[in-house]
Amino acid sequence: TIYEAMCEARSDPYYDPTRDQTARIASVFIEGLGLHRCRVSCGPTEEDRPLLQLRLHYDMGEPRSRIELGYTQQHQDLLYDAASYPYGFILFTGPTGCGKSTTLNNIVGYLQILNRFRNKIYALEDPNEMPYVGAIAKNITRSGAGREAEELAWVQAGETVLRWNPTWVK
């Protein structure tokens, strides 16, 4: 019921307990709850029963310093130093809920404010988890269902963003 009645941006039009599926709760259902998004992930388990999980993405508000997020001054300096390189690749990794998106959101927002929004930053996510201050979220547009359509959509979105001459792609 949640997947078919409350969700938008579904990976499939109808719920299928035999397949992994993703979606997000429509904004009308989360208004006033302090949430930016609520992601849905469902699929079969080893016990032959389906599992549905909701992931809450809270509104971030204004960018906070990394010190406020729990980083040491040394870590903050390393993050800003890495972000100041004119080219390269930075990979944020870690388990679900450890603060990767929150940290990146705050770094991007802080640097955008510091640089008076001169950087062209594009966010490629599917689905977009949270708004990034000063960044443009590029939708991943699929033309069909399945892994091949998903992979092609990511390649096309990446090619499009690179043509837009980005400062950073998040």
PDB file of C-alpha atoms in Angstrom:
ATOM      1  CA  THR A   1       0.000   0.000   0.000  1.00  0.00           C
ATOM      2  CA  ILE A   2       2.789   2.452   0.874  1.00  0.00           C
ATOM      3  CA  TYR A   3       4.655   1.727  -2.372  1.00  0.00           C
ATOM      4  CA  GLU A   4       1.659   2.086  -4.688  1.00  0.00           C
ATOM      5  CA  ALA A   5      -0.481   4.691  -2.862  1.00  0.00           C
ATOM      6  CA  MET A   6       2.014   7.053  -1.191  1.00  0.00           C
ATOM      7  CA  CYS A   7       5.093   6.934  -3.414  1.00  0.00           C
ATOM      8  CA  GLU A   8       6.366   8.840  -6.417  1.00  0.00           C
ATOM      9  CA  ALA A   9       9.481   8.286  -8.530  1.00  0.00           C
ATOM     10  CA  ARG A  10       9.004   4.524  -8.218  1.00  0.00           C
ATOM     11  CA  SER A  11      11.470   2.178  -9.866  1.00  0.00           C
ATOM     12  CA  ASP A  12       8.495   0.120 -11.076  1.00  0.00           C
ATOM     13  CA  PRO A  13       4.867   1.157 -11.510  1.00  0.00           C
ATOM     14  CA  TYR A  14       3.535  -1.628  -9.254  1.00  0.00           C
ATOM     15  CA  TYR A  15       4.788  -3.302  -6.107  1.00  0.00           C
ATOM     16  CA  ASP A  16       6.365  -6.703  -6.723  1.00  0.00           C
ATOM     17  CA  PRO A  17       7.454  -8.621  -3.585  1.00  0.00           C
ATOM     18  CA  THR A  18       9.892 -10.709  -5.668  1.00  0.00           C
ATOM     19  CA  ARG A  19      12.017  -7.742  -6.830  1.00  0.00           C
ATOM     20  CA  ASP A  20      14.166  -5.041  -5.226  1.00  0.00           C
ATOM     21  CA  GLN A  21      12.368  -1.733  -5.703  1.00  0.00           C
ATOM     22  CA  THR A  22      12.893   1.892  -4.685  1.00  0.00           C
ATOM     23  CA  ALA A  23      10.706   4.979  -4.476  1.00  0.00           C
ATOM     24  CA  ARG A  24      10.133   8.057  -2.349  1.00  0.00           C
ATOM     25  CA  ILE A  25       7.149   9.107  -0.291  1.00  0.00           C
ATOM     26  CA  ALA A  26       5.316  11.960  -2.049  1.00  0.00           C
ATOM     27  CA  SER A  27       5.960  15.364  -0.483  1.00  0.00           C
ATOM     28  CA  VAL A  28       2.296  15.809   0.464  1.00  0.00           C
ATOM     29  CA  PHE A  29       2.723  13.028   3.054  1.00  0.00           C
ATOM     30  CA  ILE A  30       5.823  14.508   4.731  1.00  0.00           C
ATOM     31  CA  GLU A  31       4.941  18.214   4.773  1.00  0.00           C
ATOM     32  CA  GLY A  32       5.436  19.781   8.196  1.00  0.00           C
ATOM     33  CA  LEU A  33       7.544  16.892   9.525  1.00  0.00           C
ATOM     34  CA  GLY A  34      10.941  18.579   9.098  1.00  0.00           C
ATOM     35  CA  LEU A  35      11.840  16.140   6.315  1.00  0.00           C
ATOM     36  CA  HIS A  36      13.256  16.880   2.903  1.00  0.00           C
ATOM     37  CA  ARG A  37      12.638  13.359   1.624  1.00  0.00           C
ATOM     38  CA  CYS A  38      11.587   9.919   2.762  1.00  0.00           C
ATOM     39  CA  ARG A  39      13.069   7.122   0.660  1.00  0.00           C
ATOM     40  CA  VAL A  40      11.522   3.693   0.347  1.00  0.00           C
ATOM     41  CA  SER A  41      13.460   0.520  -0.319  1.00  0.00           C
ATOM     42  CA  CYS A  42      11.795  -2.873  -0.491  1.00  0.00           C
ATOM     43  CA  GLY A  43      12.561  -6.371  -1.664  1.00  0.00           C
ATOM     44  CA  PRO A  44      12.572 -10.066  -0.868  1.00  0.00           C
ATOM     45  CA  THR A  45      14.581 -11.586   1.961  1.00  0.00           C
ATOM     46  CA  GLU A  46      16.081 -15.014   2.614  1.00  0.00           C
ATOM     47  CA  GLU A  47      13.076 -15.818   4.827  1.00  0.00           C
ATOM     48  CA  ASP A  48      10.697 -15.580   1.831  1.00  0.00           C
ATOM     49  CA  ARG A  49       9.002 -12.526   3.230  1.00  0.00           C
ATOM     50  CA  PRO A  50       9.234  -8.993   1.888  1.00  0.00           C
ATOM     51  CA  LEU A  51      11.009  -6.158   3.679  1.00  0.00           C
ATOM     52  CA  LEU A  52      10.226  -2.461   3.396  1.00  0.00           C
ATOM     53  CA  GLN A  53      12.487   0.207   4.879  1.00  0.00           C
ATOM     54  CA  LEU A  54      11.998   3.955   5.094  1.00  0.00           C
ATOM     55  CA  ARG A  55      14.963   6.301   5.168  1.00  0.00           C
ATOM     56  CA  LEU A  56      14.277   9.760   6.564  1.00  0.00           C
ATOM     57  CA  HIS A  57      16.225  12.701   5.160  1.00  0.00           C
ATOM     58  CA  TYR A  58      15.832  15.729   7.389  1.00  0.00           C
ATOM     59  CA  ASP A  59      15.957  19.326   6.201  1.00  0.00           C
ATOM     60  CA  MET A  60      19.534  20.504   6.673  1.00  0.00           C
ATOM     61  CA  GLY A  61      18.985  24.235   7.115  1.00  0.00           C
ATOM     62  CA  GLU A  62      22.016  26.494   6.827  1.00  0.00           C
ATOM     63  CA  PRO A  63      25.457  24.898   6.352  1.00  0.00           C
ATOM     64  CA  ARG A  64      27.242  24.148   9.615  1.00  0.00           C
ATOM     65  CA  SER A  65      30.947  23.992  10.286  1.00  0.00           C
ATOM     66  CA  ARG A  66      32.580  20.595  10.335  1.00  0.00           C
ATOM     67  CA  ILE A  67      33.461  21.291  13.988  1.00  0.00           C
ATOM     68  CA  GLU A  68      29.702  21.422  14.720  1.00  0.00           C
ATOM     69  CA  LEU A  69      29.394  18.103  12.884  1.00  0.00           C
ATOM     70  CA  GLY A  70      31.987  16.489  15.153  1.00  0.00           C
ATOM     71  CA  TYR A  71      35.151  16.773  13.061  1.00  0.00           C
ATOM     72  CA  THR A  72      38.411  17.954  14.585  1.00  0.00           C
ATOM     73  CA  GLN A  73      40.057  21.129  13.296  1.00  0.00           C
ATOM     74  CA  GLN A  74      42.688  18.944  11.588  1.00  0.00           C
ATOM     75  CA  HIS A  75      39.971  16.982   9.752  1.00  0.00           C
ATOM     76  CA  GLN A  76      38.214  20.194   8.768  1.00  0.00           C
ATOM     77  CA  ASP A  77      41.467  21.601   7.350  1.00  0.00           C
ATOM     78  CA  LEU A  78      42.078  18.384   5.373  1.00  0.00           C
ATOM     79  CA  LEU A  79      38.556  18.455   3.914  1.00  0.00           C
ATOM     80  CA  TYR A  80      38.863  22.092   2.815  1.00  0.00           C
ATOM     81  CA  ASP A  81      42.341  21.464   1.433  1.00  0.00           C
ATOM     82  CA  ALA A  82      41.077  18.532  -0.643  1.00  0.00           C
ATOM     83  CA  ALA A  83      38.106  20.575  -1.871  1.00  0.00           C
ATOM     84  CA  SER A  84      40.402  23.394  -3.020  1.00  0.00           C
ATOM     85  CA  TYR A  85      42.237  21.341  -5.670  1.00  0.00           C
ATOM     86  CA  PRO A  86      41.303  22.439  -9.211  1.00  0.00           C
ATOM     87  CA  TYR A  87      40.843  18.845 -10.364  1.00  0.00           C
ATOM     88  CA  GLY A  88      40.709  15.334  -8.973  1.00  0.00           C
ATOM     89  CA  PHE A  89      38.340  12.909  -7.358  1.00  0.00           C
ATOM     90  CA  ILE A  90      37.261  12.706  -3.720  1.00  0.00           C
ATOM     91  CA  LEU A  91      35.414   9.615  -2.559  1.00  0.00           C
ATOM     92  CA  PHE A  92      33.275   9.693   0.602  1.00  0.00           C
ATOM     93  CA  THR A  93      32.566   6.204   1.871  1.00  0.00           C
ATOM     94  CA  GLY A  94      31.014   4.664   4.945  1.00  0.00           C
ATOM     95  CA  PRO A  95      27.975   2.813   6.212  1.00  0.00           C
ATOM     96  CA  THR A  96      24.430   4.082   5.856  1.00  0.00           C
ATOM     97  CA  GLY A  97      23.686   6.940   8.228  1.00  0.00           C
ATOM     98  CA  CYS A  98      27.293   7.800   9.143  1.00  0.00           C
ATOM     99  CA  GLY A  99      27.113  11.366   7.797  1.00  0.00           C
ATOM    100  CA  LYS A 100      28.551  11.226   4.261  1.00  0.00           C
ATOM    101  CA  SER A 101      25.800  13.290   2.646  1.00  0.00           C
ATOM    102  CA  THR A 102      25.542  15.621   5.634  1.00  0.00           C
ATOM    103  CA  THR A 103      29.278  16.318   5.547  1.00  0.00           C
ATOM    104  CA  LEU A 104      29.347  16.841   1.791  1.00  0.00           C
ATOM    105  CA  ASN A 105      26.256  19.054   1.947  1.00  0.00           C
ATOM    106  CA  ASN A 106      27.887  21.269   4.551  1.00  0.00           C
ATOM    107  CA  ILE A 107      31.235  21.460   2.722  1.00  0.00           C
ATOM    108  CA  VAL A 108      29.538  22.399  -0.550  1.00  0.00           C
ATOM    109  CA  GLY A 109      27.265  24.951   1.136  1.00  0.00           C
ATOM    110  CA  TYR A 110      30.061  26.525   3.162  1.00  0.00           C
ATOM    111  CA  LEU A 111      32.384  26.821   0.166  1.00  0.00           C
ATOM    112  CA  GLN A 112      29.609  28.191  -2.025  1.00  0.00           C
ATOM    113  CA  ILE A 113      28.854  30.913   0.529  1.00  0.00           C
ATOM    114  CA  LEU A 114      32.576  31.603   1.010  1.00  0.00           C
ATOM    115  CA  ASN A 115      33.094  31.903  -2.780  1.00  0.00           C
ATOM    116  CA  ARG A 116      29.891  33.932  -3.278  1.00  0.00           C
ATOM    117  CA  PHE A 117      28.288  31.127  -5.296  1.00  0.00           C
ATOM    118  CA  ARG A 118      30.832  31.378  -8.122  1.00  0.00           C
ATOM    119  CA  ASN A 119      31.259  27.595  -8.397  1.00  0.00           C
ATOM    120  CA  LYS A 120      29.068  25.588 -10.754  1.00  0.00           C
ATOM    121  CA  ILE A 121      28.136  22.529  -8.732  1.00  0.00           C
ATOM    122  CA  TYR A 122      25.844  19.776  -9.935  1.00  0.00           C
ATOM    123  CA  ALA A 123      24.480  16.928  -7.823  1.00  0.00           C
ATOM    124  CA  LEU A 124      23.894  13.555  -9.467  1.00  0.00           C
ATOM    125  CA  GLU A 125      21.830  11.304  -7.221  1.00  0.00           C
ATOM    126  CA  ASP A 126      18.984   8.876  -7.738  1.00  0.00           C
ATOM    127  CA  PRO A 127      16.960   9.833  -5.902  1.00  0.00           C
ATOM    128  CA  ASN A 128      18.267  13.214  -4.818  1.00  0.00           C
ATOM    129  CA  GLU A 129      18.578  12.907  -1.028  1.00  0.00           C
ATOM    130  CA  MET A 130      18.769  16.539   0.022  1.00  0.00           C
ATOM    131  CA  PRO A 131      19.166  19.995  -1.476  1.00  0.00           C
ATOM    132  CA  TYR A 132      22.736  21.285  -1.575  1.00  0.00           C
ATOM    133  CA  VAL A 133      23.184  25.011  -0.997  1.00  0.00           C
ATOM    134  CA  GLY A 134      24.295  26.525  -4.283  1.00  0.00           C
ATOM    135  CA  ALA A 135      24.152  23.258  -6.236  1.00  0.00           C
ATOM    136  CA  ILE A 136      21.837  22.204  -9.036  1.00  0.00           C
ATOM    137  CA  ALA A 137      20.382  18.715  -8.775  1.00  0.00           C
ATOM    138  CA  LYS A 138      20.411  16.908 -12.127  1.00  0.00           C
ATOM    139  CA  ASN A 139      17.687  14.315 -12.471  1.00  0.00           C
ATOM    140  CA  ILE A 140      18.557  10.803 -13.551  1.00  0.00           C
ATOM    141  CA  THR A 141      15.946  10.211 -16.266  1.00  0.00           C
ATOM    142  CA  ARG A 142      15.293   6.581 -17.127  1.00  0.00           C
ATOM    143  CA  SER A 143      13.644   5.409 -20.309  1.00  0.00           C
ATOM    144  CA  GLY A 144      12.475   2.018 -19.130  1.00  0.00           C
ATOM    145  CA  ALA A 145      12.853  -0.327 -16.193  1.00  0.00           C
ATOM    146  CA  GLY A 146      15.718  -2.614 -15.259  1.00  0.00           C
ATOM    147  CA  ARG A 147      19.444  -2.321 -14.637  1.00  0.00           C
ATOM    148  CA  GLU A 148      20.390  -1.544 -18.252  1.00  0.00           C
ATOM    149  CA  ALA A 149      18.012   1.437 -18.349  1.00  0.00           C
ATOM    150  CA  GLU A 150      19.381   2.629 -14.989  1.00  0.00           C
ATOM    151  CA  GLU A 151      23.007   2.340 -16.132  1.00  0.00           C
ATOM    152  CA  LEU A 152      22.270   4.169 -19.381  1.00  0.00           C
ATOM    153  CA  ALA A 153      20.471   6.950 -17.484  1.00  0.00           C
ATOM    154  CA  TRP A 154      23.525   7.483 -15.230  1.00  0.00           C
ATOM    155  CA  VAL A 155      25.895   7.596 -18.208  1.00  0.00           C
ATOM    156  CA  GLN A 156      23.676  10.090 -20.029  1.00  0.00           C
ATOM    157  CA  ALA A 157      23.291  12.305 -16.936  1.00  0.00           C
ATOM    158  CA  GLY A 158      27.062  12.282 -16.393  1.00  0.00           C
ATOM    159  CA  GLU A 159      27.728  13.212 -20.014  1.00  0.00           C
ATOM    160  CA  THR A 160      25.189  16.046 -19.826  1.00  0.00           C
ATOM    161  CA  VAL A 161      26.640  17.488 -16.630  1.00  0.00           C
ATOM    162  CA  LEU A 162      30.187  17.389 -18.024  1.00  0.00           C
ATOM    163  CA  ARG A 163      28.989  19.435 -21.026  1.00  0.00           C
ATOM    164  CA  TRP A 164      27.751  22.081 -18.552  1.00  0.00           C
ATOM    165  CA  ASN A 165      31.371  22.830 -17.537  1.00  0.00           C
ATOM    166  CA  PRO A 166      31.043  22.071 -13.804  1.00  0.00           C
ATOM    167  CA  THR A 167      33.389  23.194 -11.084  1.00  0.00           C
ATOM    168  CA  TRP A 168      32.354  20.119  -9.084  1.00  0.00           C
ATOM    169  CA  VAL A 169      30.032  17.196  -9.586  1.00  0.00           C
ATOM    170  CA  LYS A 170      28.643  15.794  -6.377  1.00  0.00           C
TER     171      LYS A 170
END
